[in-house]
Amino acid sequence: MVRVTITIGKDTLRRARLRARAEGTSVSAAVRAFLERYVRSDSVPDDAVIDLLRLARMSRAKSGPRSWDRDELHER
């Protein structure tokens, strides 16, 4: 692994340390996990997105011209 230096505010670091301690981890581990998710998110969709796209392709629902106008939609 390589070390990376970042600059953040003192209050942000203090709060990050408190949260990491409460979660039983370290700020370094939290930043590492965030960066791993960050680089994966652009290239590989997560399982929920893959499932949603699969279900959308299987759906028989169709979209067509709108059959109502704003006034009809909000009619009481």
PDB file of C-alpha atoms in Angstrom:
ATOM      1  CA  MET A   1       0.000   0.000   0.000  1.00  0.00           C
ATOM      2  CA  VAL A   2       1.025   3.586  -0.521  1.00  0.00           C
ATOM      3  CA  ARG A   3       0.514   6.502   1.796  1.00  0.00           C
ATOM      4  CA  VAL A   4      -1.495   9.514   0.659  1.00  0.00           C
ATOM      5  CA  THR A   5      -1.563  12.907   2.320  1.00  0.00           C
ATOM      6  CA  ILE A   6      -4.793  14.876   2.302  1.00  0.00           C
ATOM      7  CA  THR A   7      -5.704  18.230   3.794  1.00  0.00           C
ATOM      8  CA  ILE A   8      -8.953  18.584   5.736  1.00  0.00           C
ATOM      9  CA  GLY A   9     -10.250  20.869   8.440  1.00  0.00           C
ATOM     10  CA  LYS A  10      -9.533  20.149  12.090  1.00  0.00           C
ATOM     11  CA  ASP A  11     -13.221  19.858  12.952  1.00  0.00           C
ATOM     12  CA  THR A  12     -13.800  17.416  10.099  1.00  0.00           C
ATOM     13  CA  LEU A  13     -10.912  15.252  11.279  1.00  0.00           C
ATOM     14  CA  ARG A  14     -12.131  15.376  14.878  1.00  0.00           C
ATOM     15  CA  ARG A  15     -15.630  14.313  13.863  1.00  0.00           C
ATOM     16  CA  ALA A  16     -14.253  11.610  11.542  1.00  0.00           C
ATOM     17  CA  ARG A  17     -12.163  10.188  14.381  1.00  0.00           C
ATOM     18  CA  LEU A  18     -15.189  10.128  16.688  1.00  0.00           C
ATOM     19  CA  ARG A  19     -17.346   8.380  14.114  1.00  0.00           C
ATOM     20  CA  ALA A  20     -14.621   5.897  13.202  1.00  0.00           C
ATOM     21  CA  ARG A  21     -14.067   5.069  16.866  1.00  0.00           C
ATOM     22  CA  ALA A  22     -17.819   4.557  17.347  1.00  0.00           C
ATOM     23  CA  GLU A  23     -17.843   2.213  14.333  1.00  0.00           C
ATOM     24  CA  GLY A  24     -14.801   0.311  15.573  1.00  0.00           C
ATOM     25  CA  THR A  25     -12.545   1.376  12.724  1.00  0.00           C
ATOM     26  CA  SER A  26     -10.032   4.074  11.855  1.00  0.00           C
ATOM     27  CA  VAL A  27     -10.220   7.176   9.692  1.00  0.00           C
ATOM     28  CA  SER A  28      -7.686   5.579   7.336  1.00  0.00           C
ATOM     29  CA  ALA A  29      -9.827   2.470   6.951  1.00  0.00           C
ATOM     30  CA  ALA A  30     -12.947   4.589   6.358  1.00  0.00           C
ATOM     31  CA  VAL A  31     -11.190   6.675   3.690  1.00  0.00           C
ATOM     32  CA  ARG A  32      -9.805   3.507   2.077  1.00  0.00           C
ATOM     33  CA  ALA A  33     -13.281   1.935   1.944  1.00  0.00           C
ATOM     34  CA  PHE A  34     -14.764   5.136   0.526  1.00  0.00           C
ATOM     35  CA  LEU A  35     -12.134   5.327  -2.213  1.00  0.00           C
ATOM     36  CA  GLU A  36     -12.627   1.668  -3.111  1.00  0.00           C
ATOM     37  CA  ARG A  37     -16.389   2.251  -3.514  1.00  0.00           C
ATOM     38  CA  TYR A  38     -15.711   5.500  -5.385  1.00  0.00           C
ATOM     39  CA  VAL A  39     -13.535   3.929  -8.060  1.00  0.00           C
ATOM     40  CA  ARG A  40     -15.878   0.969  -8.487  1.00  0.00           C
ATOM     41  CA  SER A  41     -19.020   3.099  -8.823  1.00  0.00           C
ATOM     42  CA  ASP A  42     -18.070   4.558 -12.214  1.00  0.00           C
ATOM     43  CA  SER A  43     -17.150   1.317 -13.883  1.00  0.00           C
ATOM     44  CA  VAL A  44     -19.232  -1.428 -12.285  1.00  0.00           C
ATOM     45  CA  PRO A  45     -22.863  -0.901 -11.293  1.00  0.00           C
ATOM     46  CA  ASP A  46     -23.832  -2.459  -8.001  1.00  0.00           C
ATOM     47  CA  ASP A  47     -26.138  -5.463  -7.755  1.00  0.00           C
ATOM     48  CA  ALA A  48     -29.248  -3.327  -7.156  1.00  0.00           C
ATOM     49  CA  VAL A  49     -28.716  -1.377 -10.384  1.00  0.00           C
ATOM     50  CA  ILE A  50     -28.084  -4.565 -12.355  1.00  0.00           C
ATOM     51  CA  ASP A  51     -31.280  -6.102 -10.947  1.00  0.00           C
ATOM     52  CA  LEU A  52     -33.307  -2.980 -11.711  1.00  0.00           C
ATOM     53  CA  LEU A  53     -32.106  -2.862 -15.324  1.00  0.00           C
ATOM     54  CA  ARG A  54     -32.842  -6.579 -15.749  1.00  0.00           C
ATOM     55  CA  LEU A  55     -36.374  -6.124 -14.387  1.00  0.00           C
ATOM     56  CA  ALA A  56     -36.945  -3.098 -16.621  1.00  0.00           C
ATOM     57  CA  ARG A  57     -36.009  -5.119 -19.702  1.00  0.00           C
ATOM     58  CA  MET A  58     -38.378  -7.921 -18.664  1.00  0.00           C
ATOM     59  CA  SER A  59     -41.285  -5.580 -17.919  1.00  0.00           C
ATOM     60  CA  ARG A  60     -44.284  -5.557 -20.221  1.00  0.00           C
ATOM     61  CA  ALA A  61     -45.161  -2.018 -19.154  1.00  0.00           C
ATOM     62  CA  LYS A  62     -45.209   0.497 -21.952  1.00  0.00           C
ATOM     63  CA  SER A  63     -45.058   4.249 -21.911  1.00  0.00           C
ATOM     64  CA  GLY A  64     -47.141   6.144 -24.378  1.00  0.00           C
ATOM     65  CA  PRO A  65     -48.708   9.514 -24.881  1.00  0.00           C
ATOM     66  CA  ARG A  66     -50.024  11.195 -21.778  1.00  0.00           C
ATOM     67  CA  SER A  67     -53.794  10.767 -21.493  1.00  0.00           C
ATOM     68  CA  TRP A  68     -54.356  13.417 -18.811  1.00  0.00           C
ATOM     69  CA  ASP A  69     -53.517  17.040 -18.316  1.00  0.00           C
ATOM     70  CA  ARG A  70     -52.423  18.872 -15.195  1.00  0.00           C
ATOM     71  CA  ASP A  71     -55.942  20.035 -14.256  1.00  0.00           C
ATOM     72  CA  GLU A  72     -57.358  16.505 -14.536  1.00  0.00           C
ATOM     73  CA  LEU A  73     -54.510  15.131 -12.454  1.00  0.00           C
ATOM     74  CA  HIS A  74     -55.163  17.601  -9.629  1.00  0.00           C
ATOM     75  CA  GLU A  75     -58.965  17.493  -9.843  1.00  0.00           C
ATOM     76  CA  ARG A  76     -60.577  16.896  -6.456  1.00  0.00           C
TER      77      ARG A  76
END
